[in-house]
PDB file of C-alpha atoms in Angstrom:
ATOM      1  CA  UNK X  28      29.727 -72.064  12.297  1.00  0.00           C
ATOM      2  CA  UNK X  29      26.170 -71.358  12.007  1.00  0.00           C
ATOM      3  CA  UNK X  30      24.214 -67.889  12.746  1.00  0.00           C
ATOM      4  CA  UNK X  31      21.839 -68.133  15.511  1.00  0.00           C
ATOM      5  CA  UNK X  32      18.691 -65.349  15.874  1.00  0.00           C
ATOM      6  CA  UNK X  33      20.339 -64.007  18.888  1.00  0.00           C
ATOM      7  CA  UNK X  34      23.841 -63.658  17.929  1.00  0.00           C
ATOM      8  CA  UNK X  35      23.064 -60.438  16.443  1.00  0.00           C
ATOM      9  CA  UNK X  36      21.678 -57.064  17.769  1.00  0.00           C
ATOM     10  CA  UNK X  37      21.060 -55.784  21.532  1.00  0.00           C
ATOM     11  CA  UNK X  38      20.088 -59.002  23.623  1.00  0.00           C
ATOM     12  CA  UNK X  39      18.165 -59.266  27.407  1.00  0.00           C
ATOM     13  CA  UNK X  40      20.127 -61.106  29.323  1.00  0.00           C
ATOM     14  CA  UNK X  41      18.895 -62.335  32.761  1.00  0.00           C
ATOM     15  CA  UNK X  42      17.658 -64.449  35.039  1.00  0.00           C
ATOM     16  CA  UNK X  43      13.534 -64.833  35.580  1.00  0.00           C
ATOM     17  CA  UNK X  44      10.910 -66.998  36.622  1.00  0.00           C
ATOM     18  CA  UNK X  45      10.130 -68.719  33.154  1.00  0.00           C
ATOM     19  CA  UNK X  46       7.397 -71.546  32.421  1.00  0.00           C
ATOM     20  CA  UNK X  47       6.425 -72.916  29.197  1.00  0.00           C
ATOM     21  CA  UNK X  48       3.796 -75.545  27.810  1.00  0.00           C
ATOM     22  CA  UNK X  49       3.826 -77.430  24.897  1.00  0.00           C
ATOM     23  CA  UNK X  50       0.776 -76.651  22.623  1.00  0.00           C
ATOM     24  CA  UNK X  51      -0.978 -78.918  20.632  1.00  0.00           C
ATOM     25  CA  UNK X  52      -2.441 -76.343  18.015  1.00  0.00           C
ATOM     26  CA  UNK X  53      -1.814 -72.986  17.878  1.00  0.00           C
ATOM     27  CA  UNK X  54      -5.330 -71.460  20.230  1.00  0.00           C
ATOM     28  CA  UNK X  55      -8.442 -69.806  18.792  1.00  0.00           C
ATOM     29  CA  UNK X  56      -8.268 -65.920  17.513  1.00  0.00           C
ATOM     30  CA  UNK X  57     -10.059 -64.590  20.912  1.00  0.00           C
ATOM     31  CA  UNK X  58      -7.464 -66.397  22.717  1.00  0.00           C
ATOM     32  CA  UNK X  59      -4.797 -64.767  20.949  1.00  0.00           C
ATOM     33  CA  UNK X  60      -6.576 -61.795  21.305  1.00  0.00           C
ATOM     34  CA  UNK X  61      -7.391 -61.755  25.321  1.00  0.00           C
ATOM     35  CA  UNK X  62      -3.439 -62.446  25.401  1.00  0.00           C
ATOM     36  CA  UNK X  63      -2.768 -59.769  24.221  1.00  0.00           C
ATOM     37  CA  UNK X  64      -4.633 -57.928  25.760  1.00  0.00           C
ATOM     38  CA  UNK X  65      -3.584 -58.920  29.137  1.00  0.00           C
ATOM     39  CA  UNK X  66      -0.460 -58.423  28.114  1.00  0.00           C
ATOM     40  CA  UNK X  67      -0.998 -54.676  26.843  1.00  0.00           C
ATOM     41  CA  UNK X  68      -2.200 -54.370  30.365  1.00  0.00           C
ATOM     42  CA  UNK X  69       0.630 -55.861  32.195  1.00  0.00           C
ATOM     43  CA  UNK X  70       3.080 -53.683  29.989  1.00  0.00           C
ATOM     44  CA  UNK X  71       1.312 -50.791  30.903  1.00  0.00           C
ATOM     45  CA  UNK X  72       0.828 -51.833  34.894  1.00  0.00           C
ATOM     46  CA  UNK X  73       4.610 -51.901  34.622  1.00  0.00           C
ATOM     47  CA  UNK X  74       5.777 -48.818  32.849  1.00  0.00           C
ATOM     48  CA  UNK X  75       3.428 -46.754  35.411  1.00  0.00           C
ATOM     49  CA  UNK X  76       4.904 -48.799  38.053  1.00  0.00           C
ATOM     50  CA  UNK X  77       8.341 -47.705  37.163  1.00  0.00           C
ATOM     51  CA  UNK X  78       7.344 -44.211  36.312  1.00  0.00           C
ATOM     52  CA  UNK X  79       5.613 -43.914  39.711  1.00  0.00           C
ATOM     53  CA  UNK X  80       8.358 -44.292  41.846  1.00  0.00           C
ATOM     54  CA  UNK X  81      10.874 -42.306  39.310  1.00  0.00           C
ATOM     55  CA  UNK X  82       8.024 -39.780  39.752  1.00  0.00           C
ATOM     56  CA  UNK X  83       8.019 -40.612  43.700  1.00  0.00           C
ATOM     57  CA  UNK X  84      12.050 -40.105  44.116  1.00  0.00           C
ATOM     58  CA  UNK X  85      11.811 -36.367  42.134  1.00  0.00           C
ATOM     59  CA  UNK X  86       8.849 -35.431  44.704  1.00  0.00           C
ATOM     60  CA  UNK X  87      10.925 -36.759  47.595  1.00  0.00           C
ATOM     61  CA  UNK X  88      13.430 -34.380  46.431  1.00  0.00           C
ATOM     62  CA  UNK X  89      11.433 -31.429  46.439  1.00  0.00           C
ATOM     63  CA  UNK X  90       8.537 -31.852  48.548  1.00  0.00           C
ATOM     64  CA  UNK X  91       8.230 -29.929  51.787  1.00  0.00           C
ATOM     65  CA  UNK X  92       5.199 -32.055  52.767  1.00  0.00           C
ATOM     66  CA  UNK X  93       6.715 -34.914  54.796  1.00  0.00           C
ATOM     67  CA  UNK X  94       3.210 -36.525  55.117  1.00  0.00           C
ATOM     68  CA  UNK X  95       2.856 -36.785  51.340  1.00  0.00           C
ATOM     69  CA  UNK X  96       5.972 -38.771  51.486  1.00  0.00           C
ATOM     70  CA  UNK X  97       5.536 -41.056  54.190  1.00  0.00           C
ATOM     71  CA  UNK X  98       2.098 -41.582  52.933  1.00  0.00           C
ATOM     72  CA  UNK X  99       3.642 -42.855  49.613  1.00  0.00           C
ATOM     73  CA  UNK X 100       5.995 -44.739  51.951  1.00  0.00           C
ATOM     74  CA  UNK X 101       3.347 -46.942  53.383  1.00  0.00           C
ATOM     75  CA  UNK X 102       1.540 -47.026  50.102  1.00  0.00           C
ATOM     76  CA  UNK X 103       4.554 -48.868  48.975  1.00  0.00           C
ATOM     77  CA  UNK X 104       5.400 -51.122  51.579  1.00  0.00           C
ATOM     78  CA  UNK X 105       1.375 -52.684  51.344  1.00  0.00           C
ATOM     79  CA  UNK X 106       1.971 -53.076  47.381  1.00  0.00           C
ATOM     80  CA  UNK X 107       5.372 -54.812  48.564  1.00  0.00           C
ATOM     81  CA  UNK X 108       3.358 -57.308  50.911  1.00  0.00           C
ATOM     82  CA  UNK X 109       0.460 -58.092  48.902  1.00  0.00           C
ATOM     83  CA  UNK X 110       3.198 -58.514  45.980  1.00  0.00           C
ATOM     84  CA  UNK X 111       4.845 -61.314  48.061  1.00  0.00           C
ATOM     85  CA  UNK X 112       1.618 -62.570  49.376  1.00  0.00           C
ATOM     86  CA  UNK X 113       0.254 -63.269  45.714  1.00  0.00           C
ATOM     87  CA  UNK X 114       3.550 -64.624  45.049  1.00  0.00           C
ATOM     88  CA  UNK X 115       4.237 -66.780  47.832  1.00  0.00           C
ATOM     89  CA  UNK X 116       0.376 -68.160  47.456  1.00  0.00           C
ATOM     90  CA  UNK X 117       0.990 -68.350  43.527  1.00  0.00           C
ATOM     91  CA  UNK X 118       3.628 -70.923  42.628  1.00  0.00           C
ATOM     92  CA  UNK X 119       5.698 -69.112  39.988  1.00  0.00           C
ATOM     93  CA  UNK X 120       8.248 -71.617  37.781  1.00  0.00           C
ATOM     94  CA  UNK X 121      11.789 -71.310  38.533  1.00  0.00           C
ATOM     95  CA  UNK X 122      14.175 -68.628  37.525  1.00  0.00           C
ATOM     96  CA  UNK X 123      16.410 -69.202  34.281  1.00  0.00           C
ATOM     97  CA  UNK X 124      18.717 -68.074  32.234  1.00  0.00           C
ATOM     98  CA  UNK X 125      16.979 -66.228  29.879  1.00  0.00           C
ATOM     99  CA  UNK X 126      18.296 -64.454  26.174  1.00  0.00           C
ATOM    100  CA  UNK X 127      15.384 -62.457  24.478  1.00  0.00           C
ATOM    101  CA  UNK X 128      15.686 -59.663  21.546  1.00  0.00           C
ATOM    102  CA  UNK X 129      14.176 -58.967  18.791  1.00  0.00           C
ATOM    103  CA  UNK X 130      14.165 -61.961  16.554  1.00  0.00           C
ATOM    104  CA  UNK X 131      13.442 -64.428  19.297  1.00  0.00           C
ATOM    105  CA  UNK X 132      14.054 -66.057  22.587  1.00  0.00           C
ATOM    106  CA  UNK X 133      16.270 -68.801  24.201  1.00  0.00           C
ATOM    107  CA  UNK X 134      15.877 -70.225  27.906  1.00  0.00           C
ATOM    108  CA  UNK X 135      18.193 -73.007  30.086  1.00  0.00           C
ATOM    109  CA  UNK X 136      16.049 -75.416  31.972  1.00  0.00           C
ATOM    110  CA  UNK X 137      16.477 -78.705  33.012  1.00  0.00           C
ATOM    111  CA  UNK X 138      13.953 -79.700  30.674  1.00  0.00           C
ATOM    112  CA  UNK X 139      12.767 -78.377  27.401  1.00  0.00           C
ATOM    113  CA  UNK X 140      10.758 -78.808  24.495  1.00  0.00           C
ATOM    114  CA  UNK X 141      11.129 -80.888  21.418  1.00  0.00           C
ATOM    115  CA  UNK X 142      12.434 -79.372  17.851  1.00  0.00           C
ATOM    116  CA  UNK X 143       9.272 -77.737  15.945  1.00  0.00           C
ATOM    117  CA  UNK X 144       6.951 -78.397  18.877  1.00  0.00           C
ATOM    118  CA  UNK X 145       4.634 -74.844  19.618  1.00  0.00           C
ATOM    119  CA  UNK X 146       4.968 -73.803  23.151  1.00  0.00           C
ATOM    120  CA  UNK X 147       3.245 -70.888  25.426  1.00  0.00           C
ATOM    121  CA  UNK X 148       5.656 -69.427  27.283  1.00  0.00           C
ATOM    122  CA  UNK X 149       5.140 -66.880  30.285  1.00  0.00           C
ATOM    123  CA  UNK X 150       7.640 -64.823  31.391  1.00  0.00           C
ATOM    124  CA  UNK X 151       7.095 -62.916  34.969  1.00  0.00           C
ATOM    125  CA  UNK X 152       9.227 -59.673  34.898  1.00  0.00           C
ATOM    126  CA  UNK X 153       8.648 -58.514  37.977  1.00  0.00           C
ATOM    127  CA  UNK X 154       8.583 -59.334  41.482  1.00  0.00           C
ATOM    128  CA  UNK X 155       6.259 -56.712  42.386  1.00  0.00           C
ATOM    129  CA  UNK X 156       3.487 -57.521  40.377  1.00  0.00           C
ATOM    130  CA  UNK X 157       3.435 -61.493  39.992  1.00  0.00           C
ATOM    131  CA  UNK X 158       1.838 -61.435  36.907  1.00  0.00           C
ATOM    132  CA  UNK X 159       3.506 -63.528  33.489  1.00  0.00           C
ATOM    133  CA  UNK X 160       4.021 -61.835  29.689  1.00  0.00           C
ATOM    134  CA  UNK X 161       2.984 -64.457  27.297  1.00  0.00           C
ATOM    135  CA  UNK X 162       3.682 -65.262  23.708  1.00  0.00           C
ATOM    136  CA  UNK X 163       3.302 -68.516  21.644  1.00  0.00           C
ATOM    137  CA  UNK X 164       6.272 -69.103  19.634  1.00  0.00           C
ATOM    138  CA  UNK X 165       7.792 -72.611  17.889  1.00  0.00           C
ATOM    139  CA  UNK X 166      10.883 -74.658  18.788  1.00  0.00           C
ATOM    140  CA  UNK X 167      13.133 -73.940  15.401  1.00  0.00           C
ATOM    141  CA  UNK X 168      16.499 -74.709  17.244  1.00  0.00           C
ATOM    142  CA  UNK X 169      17.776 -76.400  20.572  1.00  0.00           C
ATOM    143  CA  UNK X 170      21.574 -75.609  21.259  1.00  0.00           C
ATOM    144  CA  UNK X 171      23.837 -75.705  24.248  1.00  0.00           C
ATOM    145  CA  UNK X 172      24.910 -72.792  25.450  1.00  0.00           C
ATOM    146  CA  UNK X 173      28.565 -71.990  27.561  1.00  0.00           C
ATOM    147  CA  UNK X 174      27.585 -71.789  31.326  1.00  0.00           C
ATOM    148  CA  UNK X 175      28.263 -67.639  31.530  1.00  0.00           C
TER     149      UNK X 175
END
């Protein structure tokens, strides 16, 4: 039996909105570069998003200013509306089955891409902020995988 990339190591293992597009060359430099970028970005949006409300819960704890909190309270529940707004108005692909770790990634969908083909793929982490992580990769294997 052979090795695959993701038999090995700590793997991700959920289920997200995924879309992917087959690529015809690999993009320009400033491409690459504004992709990263925006994806710096969207790492960092998220990591203050999830330090906020840790933050938020240890406040809640210990704050004797009730309006501070329900101010925060509200704050939230407008991010959570606009969040579903931008969602609902932006058509995000359909959640898969999706394996990622360090030495690559594998998806289920009902369709995929050929052997050796480049893709972009986009990967949108979180509900709250509807915005994708993407990375260009290549096709080096297609397997099947046990329903689990």
């Amino acid at each position: 039996m052979s090795q695959h990339l993701l038999d090995n190591g700590l793997t991700i293992d959920c289920k997200i909105p995924i879309g992917w597009q087959v690529l015809e060359s690999i993009p320009q430099t400033i491409f690459l570069n504004e992709m990263n970028l925006q994806n710096d970005h969207l790492f960092r949006l998220l990591m203050h998003h999830n330090d906020h409300q840790t933050a938020t819960l240890e406040l809640d704890k210990q704050s004797h200013h009730p309006d501070l909190s329900l101010l925060e309270l509200k704050v939230d529940v407008l991010i959570g509306l606009m969040s579903e707004w931008i969602k609902d108005n932006k058509k995000l692909p359909d959640k898969n089955k999706v394996w990622l770790n360090a030495n690559g990634m594998e998806w289920q969908s009902n369709s995929l891409p050929k052997l050796n083909q480049q893709v972009l793929v986009s990967l949108y982490l979180s509900q709250r902020i509807p915005s994708p992580i993407c990375f260009i990769g290549k096709i080096d294997c297609l397997r099947e995988r046990d329903n689990q």
